[in-house]
Coordinates of C-alpha atoms and ligand atoms in Angstrom, one line a residue:
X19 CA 52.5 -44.6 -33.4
X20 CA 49.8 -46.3 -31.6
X21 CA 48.1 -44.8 -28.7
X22 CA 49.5 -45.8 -25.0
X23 CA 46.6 -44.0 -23.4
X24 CA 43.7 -46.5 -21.8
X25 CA 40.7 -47.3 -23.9
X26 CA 37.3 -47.9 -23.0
X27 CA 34.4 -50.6 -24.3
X28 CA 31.9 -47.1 -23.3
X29 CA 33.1 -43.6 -24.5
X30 CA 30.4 -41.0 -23.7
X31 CA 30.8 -37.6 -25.1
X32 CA 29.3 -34.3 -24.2
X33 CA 30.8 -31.0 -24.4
X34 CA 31.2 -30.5 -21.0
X35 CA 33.0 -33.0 -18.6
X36 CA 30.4 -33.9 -15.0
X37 CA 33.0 -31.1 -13.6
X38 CA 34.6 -27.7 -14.6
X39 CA 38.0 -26.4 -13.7
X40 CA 37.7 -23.1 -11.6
X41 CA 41.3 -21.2 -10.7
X42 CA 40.5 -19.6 -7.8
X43 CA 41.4 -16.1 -6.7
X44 CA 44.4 -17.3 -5.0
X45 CA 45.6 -19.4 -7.8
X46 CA 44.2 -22.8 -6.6
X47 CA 42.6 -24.9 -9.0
X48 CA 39.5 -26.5 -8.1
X49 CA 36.7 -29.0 -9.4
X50 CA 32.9 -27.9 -9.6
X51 CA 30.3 -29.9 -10.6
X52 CA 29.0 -28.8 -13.7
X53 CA 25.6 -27.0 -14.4
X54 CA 22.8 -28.6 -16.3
X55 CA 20.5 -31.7 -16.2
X56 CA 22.9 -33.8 -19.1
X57 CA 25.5 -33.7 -16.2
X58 CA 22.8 -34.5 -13.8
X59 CA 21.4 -37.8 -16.1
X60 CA 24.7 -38.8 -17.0
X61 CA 27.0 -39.0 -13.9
X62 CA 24.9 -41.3 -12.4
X63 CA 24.8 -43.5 -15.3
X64 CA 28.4 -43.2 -15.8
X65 CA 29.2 -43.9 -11.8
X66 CA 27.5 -47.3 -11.5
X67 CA 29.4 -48.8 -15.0
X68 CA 33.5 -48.5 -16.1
X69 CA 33.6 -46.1 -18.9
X70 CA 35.5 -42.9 -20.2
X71 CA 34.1 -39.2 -20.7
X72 CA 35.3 -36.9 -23.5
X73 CA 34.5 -33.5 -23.0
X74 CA 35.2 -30.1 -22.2
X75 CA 36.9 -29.1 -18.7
X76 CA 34.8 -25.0 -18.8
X77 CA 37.9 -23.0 -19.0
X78 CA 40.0 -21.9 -22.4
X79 CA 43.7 -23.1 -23.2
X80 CA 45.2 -25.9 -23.2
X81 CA 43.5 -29.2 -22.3
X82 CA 44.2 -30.9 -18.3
X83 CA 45.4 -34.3 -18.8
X84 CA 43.1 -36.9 -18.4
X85 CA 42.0 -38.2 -15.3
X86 CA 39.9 -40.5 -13.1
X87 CA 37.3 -39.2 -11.1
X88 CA 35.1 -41.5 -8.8
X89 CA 35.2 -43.8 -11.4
X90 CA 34.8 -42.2 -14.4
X91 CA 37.7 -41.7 -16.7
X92 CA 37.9 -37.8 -17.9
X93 CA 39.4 -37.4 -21.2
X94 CA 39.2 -33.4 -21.6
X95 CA 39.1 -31.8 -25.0
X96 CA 40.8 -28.3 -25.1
X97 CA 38.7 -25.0 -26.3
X98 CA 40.6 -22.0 -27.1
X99 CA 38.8 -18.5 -25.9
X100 CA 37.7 -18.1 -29.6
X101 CA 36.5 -21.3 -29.9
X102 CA 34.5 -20.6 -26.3
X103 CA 33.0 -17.3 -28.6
X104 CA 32.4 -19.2 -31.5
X105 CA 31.7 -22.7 -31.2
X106 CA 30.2 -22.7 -27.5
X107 CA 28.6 -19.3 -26.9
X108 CA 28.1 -18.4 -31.1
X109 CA 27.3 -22.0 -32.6
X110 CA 25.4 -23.9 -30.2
X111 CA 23.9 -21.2 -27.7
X112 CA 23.0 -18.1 -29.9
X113 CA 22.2 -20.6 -33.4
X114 CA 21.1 -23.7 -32.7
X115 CA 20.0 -23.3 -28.8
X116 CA 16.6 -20.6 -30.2
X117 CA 16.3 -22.8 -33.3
X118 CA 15.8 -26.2 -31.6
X119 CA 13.4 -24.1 -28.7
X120 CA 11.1 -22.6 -30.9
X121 CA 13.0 -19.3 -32.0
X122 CA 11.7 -18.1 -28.4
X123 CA 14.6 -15.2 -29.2
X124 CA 15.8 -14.8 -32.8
X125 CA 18.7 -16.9 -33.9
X126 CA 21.7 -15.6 -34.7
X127 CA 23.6 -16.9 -37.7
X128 CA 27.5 -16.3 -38.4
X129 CA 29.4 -18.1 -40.7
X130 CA 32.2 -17.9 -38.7
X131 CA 30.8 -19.6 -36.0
X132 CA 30.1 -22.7 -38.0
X133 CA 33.6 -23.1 -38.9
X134 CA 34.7 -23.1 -35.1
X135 CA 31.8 -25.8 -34.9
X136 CA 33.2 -27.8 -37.1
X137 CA 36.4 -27.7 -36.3
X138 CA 35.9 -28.1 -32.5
X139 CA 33.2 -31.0 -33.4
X140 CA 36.5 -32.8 -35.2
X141 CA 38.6 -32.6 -32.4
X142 CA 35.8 -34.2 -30.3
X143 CA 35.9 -36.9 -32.8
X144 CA 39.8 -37.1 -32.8
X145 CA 39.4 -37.5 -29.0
X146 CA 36.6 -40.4 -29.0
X147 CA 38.9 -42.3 -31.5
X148 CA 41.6 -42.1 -29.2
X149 CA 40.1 -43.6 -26.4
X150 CA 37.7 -46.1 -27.8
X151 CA 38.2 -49.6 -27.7
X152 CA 38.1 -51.8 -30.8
X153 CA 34.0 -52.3 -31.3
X154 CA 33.4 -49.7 -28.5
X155 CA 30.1 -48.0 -28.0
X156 CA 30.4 -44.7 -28.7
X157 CA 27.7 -42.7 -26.8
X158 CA 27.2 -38.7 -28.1
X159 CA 25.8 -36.4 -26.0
X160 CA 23.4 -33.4 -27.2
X161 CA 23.1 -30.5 -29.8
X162 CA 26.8 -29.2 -29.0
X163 CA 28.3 -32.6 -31.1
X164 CA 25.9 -33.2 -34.5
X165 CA 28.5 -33.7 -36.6
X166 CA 30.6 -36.0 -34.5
X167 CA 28.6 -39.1 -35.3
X168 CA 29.9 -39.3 -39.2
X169 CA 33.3 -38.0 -38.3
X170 CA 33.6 -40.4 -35.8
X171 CA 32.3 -43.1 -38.2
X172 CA 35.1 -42.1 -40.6
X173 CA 37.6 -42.5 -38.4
X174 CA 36.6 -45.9 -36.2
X175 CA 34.4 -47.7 -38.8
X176 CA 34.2 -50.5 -36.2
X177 CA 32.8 -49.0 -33.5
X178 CA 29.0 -48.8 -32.4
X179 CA 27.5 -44.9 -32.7
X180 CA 24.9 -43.4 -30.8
X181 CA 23.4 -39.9 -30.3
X182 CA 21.2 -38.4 -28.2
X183 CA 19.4 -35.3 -27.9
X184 CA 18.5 -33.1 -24.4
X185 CA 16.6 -30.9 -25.9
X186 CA 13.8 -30.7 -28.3
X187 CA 14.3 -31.1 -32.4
X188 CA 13.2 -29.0 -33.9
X189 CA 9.4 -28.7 -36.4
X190 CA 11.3 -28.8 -40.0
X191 CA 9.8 -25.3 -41.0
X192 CA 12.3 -23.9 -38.5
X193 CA 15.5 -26.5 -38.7
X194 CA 15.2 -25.0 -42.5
X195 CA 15.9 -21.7 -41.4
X196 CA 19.7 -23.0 -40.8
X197 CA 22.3 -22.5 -43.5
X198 CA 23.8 -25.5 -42.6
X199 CA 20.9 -27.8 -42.1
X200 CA 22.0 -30.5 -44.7
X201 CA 25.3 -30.9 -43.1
X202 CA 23.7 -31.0 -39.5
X203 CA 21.3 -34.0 -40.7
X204 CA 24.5 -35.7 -42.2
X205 CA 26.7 -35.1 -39.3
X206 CA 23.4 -37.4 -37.6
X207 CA 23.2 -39.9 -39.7
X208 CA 26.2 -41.3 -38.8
X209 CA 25.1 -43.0 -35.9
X210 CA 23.6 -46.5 -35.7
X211 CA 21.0 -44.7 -33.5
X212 CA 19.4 -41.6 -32.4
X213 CA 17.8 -41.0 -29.2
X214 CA 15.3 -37.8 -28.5
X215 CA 13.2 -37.1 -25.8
X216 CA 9.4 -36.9 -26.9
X217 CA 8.4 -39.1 -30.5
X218 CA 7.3 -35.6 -31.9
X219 CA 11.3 -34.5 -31.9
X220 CA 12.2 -38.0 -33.4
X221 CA 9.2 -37.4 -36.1
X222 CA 10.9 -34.0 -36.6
X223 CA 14.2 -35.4 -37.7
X224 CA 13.0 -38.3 -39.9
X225 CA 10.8 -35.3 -41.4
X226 CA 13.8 -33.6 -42.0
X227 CA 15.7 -35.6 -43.4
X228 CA 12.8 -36.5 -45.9
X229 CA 12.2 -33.2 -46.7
X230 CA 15.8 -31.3 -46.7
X231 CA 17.9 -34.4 -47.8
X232 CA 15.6 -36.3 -50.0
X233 CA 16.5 -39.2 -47.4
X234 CA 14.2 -42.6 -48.1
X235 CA 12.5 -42.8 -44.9
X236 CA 10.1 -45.5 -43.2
X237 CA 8.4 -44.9 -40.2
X238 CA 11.0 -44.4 -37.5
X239 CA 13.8 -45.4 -39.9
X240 CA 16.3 -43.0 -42.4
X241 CA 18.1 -44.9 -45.4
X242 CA 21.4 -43.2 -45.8
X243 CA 22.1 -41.8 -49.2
X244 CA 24.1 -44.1 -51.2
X245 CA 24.4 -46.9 -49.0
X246 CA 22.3 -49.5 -47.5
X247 CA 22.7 -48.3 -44.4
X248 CA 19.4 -47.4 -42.1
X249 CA 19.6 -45.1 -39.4
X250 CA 16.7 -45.7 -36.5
X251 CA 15.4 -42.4 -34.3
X252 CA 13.1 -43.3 -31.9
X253 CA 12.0 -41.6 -28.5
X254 CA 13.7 -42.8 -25.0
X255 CA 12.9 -40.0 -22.6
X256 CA 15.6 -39.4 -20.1
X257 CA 14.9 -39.2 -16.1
X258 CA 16.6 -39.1 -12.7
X259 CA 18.2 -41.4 -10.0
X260 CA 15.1 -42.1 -8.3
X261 CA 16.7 -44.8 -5.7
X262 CA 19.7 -42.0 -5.2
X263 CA 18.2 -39.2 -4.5
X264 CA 15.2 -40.2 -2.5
X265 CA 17.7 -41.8 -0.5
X266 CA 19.2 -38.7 0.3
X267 CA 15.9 -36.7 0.4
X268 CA 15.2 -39.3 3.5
X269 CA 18.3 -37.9 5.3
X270 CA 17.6 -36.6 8.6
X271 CA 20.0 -33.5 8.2
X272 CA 18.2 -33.0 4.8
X273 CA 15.0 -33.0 6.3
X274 CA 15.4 -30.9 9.2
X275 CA 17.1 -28.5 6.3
X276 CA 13.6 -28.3 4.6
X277 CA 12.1 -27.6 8.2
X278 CA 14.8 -25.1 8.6
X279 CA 14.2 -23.2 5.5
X280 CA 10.5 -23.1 6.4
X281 CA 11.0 -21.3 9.3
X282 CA 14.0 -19.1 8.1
X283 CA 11.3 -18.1 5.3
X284 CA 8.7 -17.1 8.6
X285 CA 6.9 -19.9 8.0
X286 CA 4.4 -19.0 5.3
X287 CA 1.2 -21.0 4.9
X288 CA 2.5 -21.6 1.2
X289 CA 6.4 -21.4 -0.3
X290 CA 6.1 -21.6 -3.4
X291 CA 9.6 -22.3 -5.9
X292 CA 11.4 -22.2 -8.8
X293 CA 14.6 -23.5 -10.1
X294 CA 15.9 -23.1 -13.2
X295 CA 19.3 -22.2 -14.9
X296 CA 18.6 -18.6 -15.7
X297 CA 17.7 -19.3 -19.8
X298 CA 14.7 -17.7 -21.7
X299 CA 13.5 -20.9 -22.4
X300 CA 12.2 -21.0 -18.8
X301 CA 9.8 -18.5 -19.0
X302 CA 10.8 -17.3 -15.3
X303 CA 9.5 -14.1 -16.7
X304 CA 5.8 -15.4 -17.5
X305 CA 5.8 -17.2 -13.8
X306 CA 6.8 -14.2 -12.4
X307 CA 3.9 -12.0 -14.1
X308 CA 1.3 -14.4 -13.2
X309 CA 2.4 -14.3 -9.2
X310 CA 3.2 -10.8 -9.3
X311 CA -0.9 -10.4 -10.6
X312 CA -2.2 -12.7 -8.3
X313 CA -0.4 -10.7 -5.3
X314 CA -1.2 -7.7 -6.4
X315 CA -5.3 -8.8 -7.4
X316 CA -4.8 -9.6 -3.6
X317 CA -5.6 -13.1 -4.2
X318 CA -1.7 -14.3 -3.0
X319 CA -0.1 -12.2 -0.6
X320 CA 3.2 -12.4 1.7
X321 CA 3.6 -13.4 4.6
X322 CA 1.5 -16.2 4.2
X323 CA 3.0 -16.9 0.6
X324 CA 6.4 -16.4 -0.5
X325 CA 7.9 -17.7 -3.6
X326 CA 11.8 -18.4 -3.6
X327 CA 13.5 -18.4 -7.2
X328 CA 16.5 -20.0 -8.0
X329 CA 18.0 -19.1 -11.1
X330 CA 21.6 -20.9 -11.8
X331 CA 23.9 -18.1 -13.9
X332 CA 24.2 -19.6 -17.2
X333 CA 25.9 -18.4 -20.9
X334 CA 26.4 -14.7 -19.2
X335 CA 28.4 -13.6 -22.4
X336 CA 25.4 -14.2 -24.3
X337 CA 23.5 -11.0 -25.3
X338 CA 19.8 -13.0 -24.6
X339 CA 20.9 -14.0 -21.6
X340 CA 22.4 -11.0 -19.8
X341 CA 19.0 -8.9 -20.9
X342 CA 17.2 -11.8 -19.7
X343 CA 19.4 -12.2 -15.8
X344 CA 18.7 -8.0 -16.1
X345 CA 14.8 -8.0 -17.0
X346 CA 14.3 -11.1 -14.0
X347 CA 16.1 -8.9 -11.4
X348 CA 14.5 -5.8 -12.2
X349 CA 10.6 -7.5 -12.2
X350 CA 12.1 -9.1 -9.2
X351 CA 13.0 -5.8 -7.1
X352 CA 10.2 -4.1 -8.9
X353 CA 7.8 -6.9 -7.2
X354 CA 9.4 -6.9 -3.7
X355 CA 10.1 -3.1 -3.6
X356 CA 5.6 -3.1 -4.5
X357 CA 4.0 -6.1 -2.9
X358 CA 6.9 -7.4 -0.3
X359 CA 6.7 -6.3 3.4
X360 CA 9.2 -5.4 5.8
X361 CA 10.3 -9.0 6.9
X362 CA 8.4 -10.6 4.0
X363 CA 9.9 -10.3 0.5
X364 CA 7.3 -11.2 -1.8
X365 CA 10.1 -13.2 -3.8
X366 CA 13.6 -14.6 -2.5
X367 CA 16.0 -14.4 -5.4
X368 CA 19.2 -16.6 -5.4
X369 CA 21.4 -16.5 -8.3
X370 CA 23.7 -19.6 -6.8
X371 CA 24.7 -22.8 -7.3
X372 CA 23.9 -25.4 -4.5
X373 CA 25.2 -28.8 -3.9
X374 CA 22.4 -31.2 -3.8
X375 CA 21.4 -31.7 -0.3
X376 CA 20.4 -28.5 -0.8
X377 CA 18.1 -29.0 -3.1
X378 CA 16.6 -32.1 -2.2
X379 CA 15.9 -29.7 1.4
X380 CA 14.4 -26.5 -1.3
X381 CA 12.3 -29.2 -3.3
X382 CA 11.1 -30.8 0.5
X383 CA 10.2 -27.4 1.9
X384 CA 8.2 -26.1 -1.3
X385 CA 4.4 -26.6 -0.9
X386 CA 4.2 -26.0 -4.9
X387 CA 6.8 -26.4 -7.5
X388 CA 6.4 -24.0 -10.7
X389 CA 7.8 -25.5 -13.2
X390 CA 6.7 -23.2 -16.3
X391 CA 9.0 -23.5 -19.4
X392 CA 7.8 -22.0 -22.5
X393 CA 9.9 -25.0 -24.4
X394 CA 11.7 -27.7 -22.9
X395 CA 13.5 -31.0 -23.6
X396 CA 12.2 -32.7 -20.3
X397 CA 13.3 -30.6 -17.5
X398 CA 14.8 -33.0 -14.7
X399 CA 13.7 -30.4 -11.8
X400 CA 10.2 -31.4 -12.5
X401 CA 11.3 -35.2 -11.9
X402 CA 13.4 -34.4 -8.7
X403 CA 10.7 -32.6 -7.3
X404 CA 8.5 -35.9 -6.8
X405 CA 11.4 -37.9 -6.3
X406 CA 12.1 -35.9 -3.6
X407 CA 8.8 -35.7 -2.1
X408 CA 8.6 -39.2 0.2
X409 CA 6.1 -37.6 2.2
X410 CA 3.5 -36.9 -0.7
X411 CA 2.9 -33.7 0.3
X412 CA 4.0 -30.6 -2.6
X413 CA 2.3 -30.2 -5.9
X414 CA 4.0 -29.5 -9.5
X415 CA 2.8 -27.0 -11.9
X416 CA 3.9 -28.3 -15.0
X417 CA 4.0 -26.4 -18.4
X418 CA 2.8 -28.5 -21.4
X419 CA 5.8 -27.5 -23.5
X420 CA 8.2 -29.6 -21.4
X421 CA 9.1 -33.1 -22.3
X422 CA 8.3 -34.3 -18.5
X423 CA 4.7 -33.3 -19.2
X424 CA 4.5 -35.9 -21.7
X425 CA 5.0 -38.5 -18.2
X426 CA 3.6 -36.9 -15.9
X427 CA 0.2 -35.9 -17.2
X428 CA -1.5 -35.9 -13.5
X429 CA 0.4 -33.0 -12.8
X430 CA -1.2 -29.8 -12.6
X431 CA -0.3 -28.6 -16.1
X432 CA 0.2 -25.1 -17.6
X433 CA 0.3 -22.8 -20.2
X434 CA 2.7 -20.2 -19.6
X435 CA 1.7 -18.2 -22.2
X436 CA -1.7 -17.7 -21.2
X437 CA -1.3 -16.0 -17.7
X438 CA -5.0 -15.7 -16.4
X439 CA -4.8 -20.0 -17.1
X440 CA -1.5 -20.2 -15.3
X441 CA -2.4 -17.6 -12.2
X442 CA -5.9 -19.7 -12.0
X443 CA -3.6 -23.2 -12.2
X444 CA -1.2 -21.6 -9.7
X445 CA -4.4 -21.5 -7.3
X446 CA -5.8 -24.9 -8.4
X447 CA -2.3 -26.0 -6.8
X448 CA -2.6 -24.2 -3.9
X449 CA -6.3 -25.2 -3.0
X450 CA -6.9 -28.5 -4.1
X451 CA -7.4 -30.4 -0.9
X452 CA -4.1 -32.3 0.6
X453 CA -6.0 -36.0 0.3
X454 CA -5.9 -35.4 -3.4
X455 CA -2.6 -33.7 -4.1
X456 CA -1.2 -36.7 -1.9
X457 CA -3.1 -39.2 -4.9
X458 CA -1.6 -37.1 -7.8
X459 CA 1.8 -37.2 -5.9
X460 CA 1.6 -40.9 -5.7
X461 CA 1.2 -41.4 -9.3
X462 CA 3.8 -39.0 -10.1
X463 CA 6.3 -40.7 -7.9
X464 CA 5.7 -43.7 -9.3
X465 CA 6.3 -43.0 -12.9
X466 CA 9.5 -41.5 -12.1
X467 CA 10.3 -44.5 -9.9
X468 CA 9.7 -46.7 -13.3
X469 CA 11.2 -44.5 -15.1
X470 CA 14.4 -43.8 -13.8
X471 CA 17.9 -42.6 -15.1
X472 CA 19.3 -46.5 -15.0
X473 CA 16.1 -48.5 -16.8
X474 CA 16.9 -45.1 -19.3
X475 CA 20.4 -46.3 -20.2
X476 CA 19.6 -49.5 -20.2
X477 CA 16.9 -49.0 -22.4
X478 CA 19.1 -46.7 -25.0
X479 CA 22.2 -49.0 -24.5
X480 CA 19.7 -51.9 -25.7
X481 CA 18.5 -50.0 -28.4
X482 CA 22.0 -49.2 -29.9
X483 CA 23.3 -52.7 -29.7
X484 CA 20.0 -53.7 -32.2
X485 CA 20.8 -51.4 -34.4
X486 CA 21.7 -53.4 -37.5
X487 CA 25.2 -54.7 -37.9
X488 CA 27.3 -52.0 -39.9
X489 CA 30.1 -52.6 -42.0
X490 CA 33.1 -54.0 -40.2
X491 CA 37.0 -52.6 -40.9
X492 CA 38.9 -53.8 -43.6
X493 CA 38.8 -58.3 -43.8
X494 CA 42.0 -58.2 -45.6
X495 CA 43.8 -56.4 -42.0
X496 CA 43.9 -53.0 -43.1
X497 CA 44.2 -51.3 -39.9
X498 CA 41.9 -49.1 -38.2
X499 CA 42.7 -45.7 -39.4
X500 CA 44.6 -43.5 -36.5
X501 CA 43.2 -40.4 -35.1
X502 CA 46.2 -38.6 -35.9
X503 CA 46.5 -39.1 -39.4
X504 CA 43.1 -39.7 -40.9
X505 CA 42.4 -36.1 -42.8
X506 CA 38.8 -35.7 -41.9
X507 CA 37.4 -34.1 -44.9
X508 CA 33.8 -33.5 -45.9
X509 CA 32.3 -36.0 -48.4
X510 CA 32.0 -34.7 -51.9
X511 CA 27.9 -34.1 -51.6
X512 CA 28.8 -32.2 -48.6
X513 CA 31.6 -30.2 -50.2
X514 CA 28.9 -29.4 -52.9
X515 CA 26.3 -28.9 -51.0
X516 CA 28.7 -26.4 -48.9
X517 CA 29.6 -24.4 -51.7
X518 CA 25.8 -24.5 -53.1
X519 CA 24.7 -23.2 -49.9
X520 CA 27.3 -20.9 -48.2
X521 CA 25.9 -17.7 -50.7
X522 CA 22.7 -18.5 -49.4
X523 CA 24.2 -18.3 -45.5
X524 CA 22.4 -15.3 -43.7
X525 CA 24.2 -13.2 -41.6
X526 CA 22.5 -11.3 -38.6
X527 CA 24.3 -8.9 -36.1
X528 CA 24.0 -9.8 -32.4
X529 CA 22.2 -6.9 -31.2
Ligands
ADP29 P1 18.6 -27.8 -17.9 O1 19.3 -29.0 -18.2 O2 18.0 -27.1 -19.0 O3 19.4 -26.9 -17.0 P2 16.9 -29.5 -16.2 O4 15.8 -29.2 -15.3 O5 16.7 -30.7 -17.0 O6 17.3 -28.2 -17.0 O7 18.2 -29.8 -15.3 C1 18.7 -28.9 -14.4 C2 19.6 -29.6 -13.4 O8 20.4 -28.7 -12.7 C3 18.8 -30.4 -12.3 O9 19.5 -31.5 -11.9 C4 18.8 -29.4 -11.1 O10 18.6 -29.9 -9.9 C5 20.1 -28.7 -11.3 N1 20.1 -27.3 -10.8 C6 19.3 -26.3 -11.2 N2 19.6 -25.2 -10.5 C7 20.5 -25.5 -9.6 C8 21.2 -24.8 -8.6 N3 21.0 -23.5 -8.4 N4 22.1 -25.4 -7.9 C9 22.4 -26.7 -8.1 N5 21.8 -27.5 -9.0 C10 20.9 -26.9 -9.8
G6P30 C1 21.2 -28.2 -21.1 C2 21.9 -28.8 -22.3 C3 23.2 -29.3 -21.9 C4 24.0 -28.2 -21.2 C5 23.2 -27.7 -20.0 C6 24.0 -26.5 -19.3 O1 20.9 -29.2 -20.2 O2 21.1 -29.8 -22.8 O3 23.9 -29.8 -23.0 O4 25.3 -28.7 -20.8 O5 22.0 -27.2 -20.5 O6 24.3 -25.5 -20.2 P1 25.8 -25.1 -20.5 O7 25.8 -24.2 -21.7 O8 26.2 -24.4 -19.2 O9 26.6 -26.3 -20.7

């Protein structure tokens, strides 16, 4: 039967919807944004142009209807609480999430967990075809969906496919490691095109498939086997509202917030800040360690510094990250409870959310922004600092091992790993006259304001729409195949290449 539901010329898919549904204590459902700088990147994009969004709504069970919200049409996709263990917090958080950053905690692998990938990856599919107009663009979103690309191509043949990927891809030497690497590169090449953040991650794939799919490749370009079909990866690094949120960084009320903050904090000669969702790939740990040294070295020392951390809760079933939130709150008591004063914490430790004149007021108020991931895709709060920071005053540390560094090179960059370089960095921040933090904050600003989340869109949106014609639907009126009905089954290399390589799958137990 054919589909009454709308469809939509733009389908973008992530698995998480721009909100999550939270039942209250009482009962009451309600909306919250959801965490994470995908959300950030793509509401606005999907605000200023009609569209639909596939994705999950955060909670298990059945799936809400779909919905519009301030323009945006919501189609959610249902996870059930195994599929939240497997797929969600198993697949793409404990295997893929430490593969794809450098293995900074080992990865876990289950083959269990793969099968809920899969499976959940074809309903995604299922969804898109569902609410994709005839030639759509079909816009995928991150590490979560790999395999959605070629399912979706399966099903809608005549729609446009694109992919892109938050976070970093990975060198080849450790995307091997995974049992299910060939399927993974597959599951890619069924886009049109594929979007990274830095050229090294776009390098990576192509490498990839060279090496683990004996893919012909040419520079930026992958021929898919069998077929004539090339497949482009090329680097379009993603960025922030710049227009948007310096607008509201401009409020008055935002600005008298920053002030306020200042003085709730005692007004220290420096605040110093950090804001992160609380993930290992952060290294929260390595920032902390080089302020906790330079406090107690008596170089820093409250109450004319202070440092307030921010640390969103994120994937707290996952074992790295609960001994992670517990090692960050004990170095953090552990550092107050030595260094802090009465009246003068040595560190402020929030473990909230904020809405994002809140924020914009944090980001306003900080005199230097520690930014210090030990691997990162870009990291957006680097970006919104400057955006946010009208006045030129502030100064970013920026670790080298983020994809913003790769823009904003007049940053004051890092190494977190080497903490005697970060502590003397930190300092470098601090001390560098105001005349010359206000030129390096110009030039920051105005990358960022060339750069900004719309000319990004535009920019990918341009590139998927020159990515050679593909093969259209049936001439002789075969019609497009139905979500419902189309059995999505693996091709017969995959099947082989399943059965060749599910012996060779490695098992490791969670502790
Ligand atoms: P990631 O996507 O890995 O979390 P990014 O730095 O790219 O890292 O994006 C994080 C996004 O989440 C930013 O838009 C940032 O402003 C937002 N954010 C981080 N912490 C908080 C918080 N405590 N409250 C509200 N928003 C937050
Ligand atoms: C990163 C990822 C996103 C993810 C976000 C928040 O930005 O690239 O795909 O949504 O972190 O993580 P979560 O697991 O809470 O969705």
């Amino acid at each position: 039967m054919p589909s009454e539901r709308p469809t939509f010329d733009l389908v973008v898919a992530a698995n998480r919807l721009p909100v999550d549904k939270v039942v209250t204590d009482d009962g009451e459902v309600e909306w919250r944004r959801s965490p994470g700088g995908l959300v950030t990147a793509m509401e606005s994009v999907m605000r200023s142009q009609p569209g639909a969004w596939v994705g999950w709504a955060g909670d298990a069970g059945e799936a809400p209807d779909p919905f519009d919200e301030d323009g945006i049409h919501l189609h959610p996709v249902a996870l059930s609480a195994d599929e939240i263990r497997d797929y969600y917090e198993g697949f793409s958080n404990d295997t893929l999430w430490p593969i794809y950053h450098d293995v900074i905690v080992p990865a876990t692998f289950h083959r269990e967990w793969w099968a809920a990938y899969r499976a959940v990856n074809e309903r995604f599919a299922r969804a898109i075809a569902e609410v994709a107009a005839e030639g759509a663009r079909v816009w995928v979103q991150d590490y979560q969906l790999q395999l959605v690309p070629m399912l979706v191509r399966q099903l809608r043949p005549d729609v446009r496919i694109g992919w892109f990927n938050h976070i970093p891809f990975p060198p080849v030497e450790l995307f091997a490691q995974l049992p299910w690497r060939a399927q993974l590169l597959e599951g890619l090449l069924g886009a049109d095109f594929l979007g990274f953040q830095r050229q090294a991650d776009a390098r990576n794939f192509v490498r990839a498939c060279r090496q683990l799919l004996g893919a012909p490749t040419k520079r930026d370009r992958v021929t898919v086997e069998g077929t004539q079909r090339q497949v482009r990866a090329a680097a379009i690094p993603i960025s922030v509202d710049f227009q948007g949120l310096e607008q509201l960084a401009k409020r008055p009320d935002v600005m008298a917030r920053a002030r306020e903050i200042r003085e709730s904090l005692g007004n220290p000669k420096v605040l110093m800040l950090g804001v992160d969702r609380l993930d290992y790939t952060k290294g929260i740990r390595h920032r902390l360690k080089a302020y906790e040294e330079l406090l107690s070295e008596r170089r820093l020392g409250p109450p004319e510094v202070t440092l307030v951390q921010v640390a969103t809760p994120s994937r707290e079933r996952v074992e790295a990250y609960r001994m992670l939130r517990a090692e960050i709150e004990q170095t953090v008591g552990r550092i107050n409870g030595d260094l802090g004063q009465i009246g003068a914490p040595a560190v402020h430790y929030l473990h909230h959310s904020y809405p994002r004149e809140e924020m914009a007021a944090l980001f306003q108020a900080a005199d230097v922004m520690l930014v210090t991931p030990l691997r990162d895709g870009m990291n957006l709060v680097a970006k919104e600092y400057v955006t946010c920071r009208h006045d030129l005053g502030g100064a970013l540390v920026l670790s080298e091992f983020t994809g913003a560094w790769h823009e904003l090179h007049q940053a004051f960059a890092c190494n977190p790993h080497d903490i005697e370089g970060l502590k003397q960095t930190i300092l470098r921040a601090i001390n560098t006259p105001a005349k010359d933090k206000q030129r390096i904050m110009k030039a920051l600003r105005r990358r960022v304001a060339d750069h900004d989340v719309q000319r990004w869109a535009a920019r990918y949106l341009a590139a998927l729409d020159a990515a050679p014609e593909q093969p259209r639907p049936d001439p002789r009126g075969r019609p497009t195949p139905h979500a419902e009905d189309t059995p999505l089954m693996p091709s017969p290399t995959e099947q082989l290449r399943a059965a060749g390589e599910s012996g060779s799958s490695r098992s490791r137990s969670r502790s």
